[in-house]
mmCIF file of C-alpha atoms in Angstrom:
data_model
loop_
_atom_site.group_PDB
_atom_site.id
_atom_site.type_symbol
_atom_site.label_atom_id
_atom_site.label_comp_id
_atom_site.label_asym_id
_atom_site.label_seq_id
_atom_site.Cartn_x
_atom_site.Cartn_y
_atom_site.Cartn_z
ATOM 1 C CA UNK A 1 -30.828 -33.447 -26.789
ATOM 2 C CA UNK A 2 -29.039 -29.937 -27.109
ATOM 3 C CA UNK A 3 -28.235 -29.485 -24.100
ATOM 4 C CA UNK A 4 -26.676 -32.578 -23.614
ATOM 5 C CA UNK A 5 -24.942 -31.900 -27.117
ATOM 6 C CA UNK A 6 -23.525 -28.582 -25.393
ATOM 7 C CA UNK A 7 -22.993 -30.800 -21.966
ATOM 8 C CA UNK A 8 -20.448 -33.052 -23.947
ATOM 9 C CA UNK A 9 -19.051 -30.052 -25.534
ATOM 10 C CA UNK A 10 -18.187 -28.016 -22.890
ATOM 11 C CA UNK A 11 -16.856 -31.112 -21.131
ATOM 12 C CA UNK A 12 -14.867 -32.213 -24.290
ATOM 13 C CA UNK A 13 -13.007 -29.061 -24.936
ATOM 14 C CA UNK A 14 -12.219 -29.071 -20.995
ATOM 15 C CA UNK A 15 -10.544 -32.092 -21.057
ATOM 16 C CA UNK A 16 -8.727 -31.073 -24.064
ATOM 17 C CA UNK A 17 -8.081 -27.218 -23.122
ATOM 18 C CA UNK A 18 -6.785 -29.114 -19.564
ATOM 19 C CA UNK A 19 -4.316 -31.480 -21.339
ATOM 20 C CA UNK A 20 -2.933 -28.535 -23.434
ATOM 21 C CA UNK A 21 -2.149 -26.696 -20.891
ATOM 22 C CA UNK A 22 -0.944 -29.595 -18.839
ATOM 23 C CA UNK A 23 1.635 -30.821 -21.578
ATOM 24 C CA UNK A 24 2.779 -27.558 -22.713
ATOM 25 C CA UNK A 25 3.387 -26.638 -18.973
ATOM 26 C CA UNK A 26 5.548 -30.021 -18.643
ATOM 27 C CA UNK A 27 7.596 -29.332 -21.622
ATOM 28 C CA UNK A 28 7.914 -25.603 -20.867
ATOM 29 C CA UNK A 29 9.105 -26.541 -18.163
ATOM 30 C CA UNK A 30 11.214 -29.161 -18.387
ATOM 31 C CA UNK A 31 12.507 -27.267 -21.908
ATOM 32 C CA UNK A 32 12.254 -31.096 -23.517
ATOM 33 C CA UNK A 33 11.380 -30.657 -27.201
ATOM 34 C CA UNK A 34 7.918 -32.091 -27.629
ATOM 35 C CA UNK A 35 6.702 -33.494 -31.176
ATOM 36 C CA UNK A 36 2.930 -33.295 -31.736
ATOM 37 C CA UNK A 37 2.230 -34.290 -35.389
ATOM 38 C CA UNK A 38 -1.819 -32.865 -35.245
ATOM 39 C CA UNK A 39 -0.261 -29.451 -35.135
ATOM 40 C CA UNK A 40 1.137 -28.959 -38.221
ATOM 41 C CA UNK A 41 3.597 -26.020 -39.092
ATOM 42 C CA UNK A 42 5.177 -25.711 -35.428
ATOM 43 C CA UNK A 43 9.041 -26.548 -34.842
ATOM 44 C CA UNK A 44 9.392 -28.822 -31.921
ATOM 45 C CA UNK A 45 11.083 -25.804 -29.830
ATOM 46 C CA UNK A 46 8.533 -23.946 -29.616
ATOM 47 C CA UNK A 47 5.545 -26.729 -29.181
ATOM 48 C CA UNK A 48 5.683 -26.439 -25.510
ATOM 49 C CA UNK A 49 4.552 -22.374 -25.933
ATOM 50 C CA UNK A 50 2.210 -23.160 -28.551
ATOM 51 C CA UNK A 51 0.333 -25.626 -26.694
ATOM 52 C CA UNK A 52 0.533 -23.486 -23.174
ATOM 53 C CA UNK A 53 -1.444 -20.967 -25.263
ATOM 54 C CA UNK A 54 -3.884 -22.910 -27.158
ATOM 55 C CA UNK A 55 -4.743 -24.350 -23.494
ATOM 56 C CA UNK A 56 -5.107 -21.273 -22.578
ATOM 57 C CA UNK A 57 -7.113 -20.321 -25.186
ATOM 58 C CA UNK A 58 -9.302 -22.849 -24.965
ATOM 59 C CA UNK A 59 -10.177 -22.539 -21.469
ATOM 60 C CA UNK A 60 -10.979 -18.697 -21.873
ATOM 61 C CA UNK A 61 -13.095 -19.361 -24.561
ATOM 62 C CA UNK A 62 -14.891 -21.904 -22.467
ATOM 63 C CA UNK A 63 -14.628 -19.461 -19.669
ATOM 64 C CA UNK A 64 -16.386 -16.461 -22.590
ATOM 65 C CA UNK A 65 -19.175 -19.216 -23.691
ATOM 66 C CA UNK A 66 -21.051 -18.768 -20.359
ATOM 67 C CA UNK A 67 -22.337 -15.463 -20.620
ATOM 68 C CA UNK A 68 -25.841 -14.530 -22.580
ATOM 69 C CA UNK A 69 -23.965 -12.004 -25.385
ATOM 70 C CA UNK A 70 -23.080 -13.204 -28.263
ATOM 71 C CA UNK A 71 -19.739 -11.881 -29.120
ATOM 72 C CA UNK A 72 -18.656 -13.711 -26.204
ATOM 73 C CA UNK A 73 -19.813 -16.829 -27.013
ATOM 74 C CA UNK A 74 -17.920 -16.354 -30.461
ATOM 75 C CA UNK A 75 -14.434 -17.834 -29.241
ATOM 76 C CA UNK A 76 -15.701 -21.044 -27.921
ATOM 77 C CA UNK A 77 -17.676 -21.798 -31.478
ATOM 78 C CA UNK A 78 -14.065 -21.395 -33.315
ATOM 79 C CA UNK A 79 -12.026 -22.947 -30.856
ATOM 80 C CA UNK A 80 -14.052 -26.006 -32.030
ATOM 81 C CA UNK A 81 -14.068 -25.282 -35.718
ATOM 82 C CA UNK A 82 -10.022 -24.983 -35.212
ATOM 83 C CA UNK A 83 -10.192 -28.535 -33.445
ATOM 84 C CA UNK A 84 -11.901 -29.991 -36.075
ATOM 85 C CA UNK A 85 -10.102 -28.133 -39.107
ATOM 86 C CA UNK A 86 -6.623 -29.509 -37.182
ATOM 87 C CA UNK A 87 -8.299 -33.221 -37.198
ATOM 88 C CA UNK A 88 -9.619 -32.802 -41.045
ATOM 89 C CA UNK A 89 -6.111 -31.462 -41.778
ATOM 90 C CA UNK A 90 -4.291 -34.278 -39.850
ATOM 91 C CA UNK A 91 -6.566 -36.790 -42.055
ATOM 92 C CA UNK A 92 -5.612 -35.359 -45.398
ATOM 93 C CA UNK A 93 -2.216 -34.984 -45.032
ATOM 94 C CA UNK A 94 0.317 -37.063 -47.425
ATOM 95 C CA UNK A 95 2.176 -38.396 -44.025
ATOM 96 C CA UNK A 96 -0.842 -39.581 -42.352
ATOM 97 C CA UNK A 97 -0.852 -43.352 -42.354
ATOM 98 C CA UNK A 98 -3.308 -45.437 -39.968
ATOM 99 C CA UNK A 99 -1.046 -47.895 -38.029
ATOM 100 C CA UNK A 100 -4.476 -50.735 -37.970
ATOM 101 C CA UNK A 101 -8.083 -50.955 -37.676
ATOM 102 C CA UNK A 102 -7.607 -49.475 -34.229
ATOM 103 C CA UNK A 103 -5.996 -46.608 -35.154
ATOM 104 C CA UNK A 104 -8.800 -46.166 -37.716
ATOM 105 C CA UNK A 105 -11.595 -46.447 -35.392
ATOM 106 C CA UNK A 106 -9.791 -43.866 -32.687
ATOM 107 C CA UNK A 107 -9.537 -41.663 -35.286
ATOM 108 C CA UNK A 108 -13.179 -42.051 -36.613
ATOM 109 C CA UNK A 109 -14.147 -41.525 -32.716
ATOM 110 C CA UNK A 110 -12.111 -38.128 -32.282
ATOM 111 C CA UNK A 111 -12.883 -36.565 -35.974
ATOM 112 C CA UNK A 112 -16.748 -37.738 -35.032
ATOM 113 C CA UNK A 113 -16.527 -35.943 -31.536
ATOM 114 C CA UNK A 114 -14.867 -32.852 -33.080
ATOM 115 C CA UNK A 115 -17.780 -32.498 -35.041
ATOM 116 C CA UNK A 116 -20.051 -32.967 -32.620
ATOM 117 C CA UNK A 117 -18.562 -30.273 -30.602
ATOM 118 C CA UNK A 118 -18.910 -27.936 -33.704
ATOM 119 C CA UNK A 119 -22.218 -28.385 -33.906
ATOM 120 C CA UNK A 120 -23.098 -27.787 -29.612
ATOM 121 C CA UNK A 121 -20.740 -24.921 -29.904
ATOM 122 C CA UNK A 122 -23.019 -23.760 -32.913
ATOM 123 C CA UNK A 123 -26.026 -24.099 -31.028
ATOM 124 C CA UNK A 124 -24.546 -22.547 -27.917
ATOM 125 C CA UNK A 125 -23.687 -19.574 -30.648
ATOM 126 C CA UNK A 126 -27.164 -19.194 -31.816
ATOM 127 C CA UNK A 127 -28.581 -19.276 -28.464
ATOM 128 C CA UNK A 128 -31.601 -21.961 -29.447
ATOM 129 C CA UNK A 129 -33.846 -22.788 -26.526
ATOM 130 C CA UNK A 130 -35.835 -25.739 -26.570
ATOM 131 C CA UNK A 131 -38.978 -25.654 -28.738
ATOM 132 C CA UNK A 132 -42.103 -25.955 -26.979
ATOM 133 C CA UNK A 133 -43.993 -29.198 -27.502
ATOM 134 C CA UNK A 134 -47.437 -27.401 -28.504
ATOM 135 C CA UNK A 135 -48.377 -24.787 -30.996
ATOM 136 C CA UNK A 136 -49.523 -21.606 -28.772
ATOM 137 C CA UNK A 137 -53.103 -20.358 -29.319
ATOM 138 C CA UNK A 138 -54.039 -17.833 -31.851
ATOM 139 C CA UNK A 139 -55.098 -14.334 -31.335
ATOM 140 C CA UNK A 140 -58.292 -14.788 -33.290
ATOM 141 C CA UNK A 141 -60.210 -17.039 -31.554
ATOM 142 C CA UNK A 142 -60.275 -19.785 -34.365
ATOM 143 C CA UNK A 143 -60.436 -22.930 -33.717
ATOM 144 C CA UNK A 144 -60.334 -22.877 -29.399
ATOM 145 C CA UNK A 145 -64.581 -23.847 -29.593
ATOM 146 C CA UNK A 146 -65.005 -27.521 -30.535
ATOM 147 C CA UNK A 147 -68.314 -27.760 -32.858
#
């Protein structure tokens, strides 16, 4: 189950770390003004940079998450806690309205997802392998002769 957990994860934060960069690169480009109301505090001039980075950021911290040390695997666990804090933020904010029930349930589906990337990217952090399914045998001999 973790590893699909980290599976969806990794492929989640693609997609998104792909669209980033794919947007921001458009509007860069193009030098149209892009509004993107998840990402509070940024004037629409300078979305288009702001997104080319976070893209960029997001696929180097994917990039980071696939080696065994640790302090590499750091960037990818708060790319996803920034994701989420952006969707929790988004939720709470005074000019957030949902335009229907399926605005609602989209919503419900990405702030669920975001928070089910936190927690692969968590256990991609901590390194867990899978448990084995039996208890090993003692050192002491107790127990291994049936009576």
């Amino acid at each position: 189950m973790a590893d699909a957990l980290r599976f969806l994860t990794f492929g989640l934060h693609s997609l998104l770390g792909l669209f980033l960069l794919a947007v921001g690169l458009i509007g860069w480009r193009t030098g149209d003004r892009i509004r993107f109301d998840w990402i509070p505090g940024v004037a629409a001039h300078d979305m288009a940079s702001t997104l080319l980075a976070l893209g960029v950021f997001a696929l180097a911290s994917i990039a980071l998450a696939a080696f065994r040390w640790k302090p590499a695997r750091t960037p990818f666990f708060l790319w996803n806690l920034f994701v989420a804090a952006l969707i929790v933020c988004a939720f709470v904010r005074p000019s957030f309205r949902f335009d229907g029930t399926d605005h609602f349930l989209y919503s419900s589906i990405v702030l669920t997802a975001s928070l089910l990337g936190v927690l692969g990217s968590w256990d991609h952090f901590r390194g867990s392998s899978p448990r084995p399914l039996q208890k090993p045998p003692s050192d002491s001999g107790e127990g291994d002769e049936a009576q």
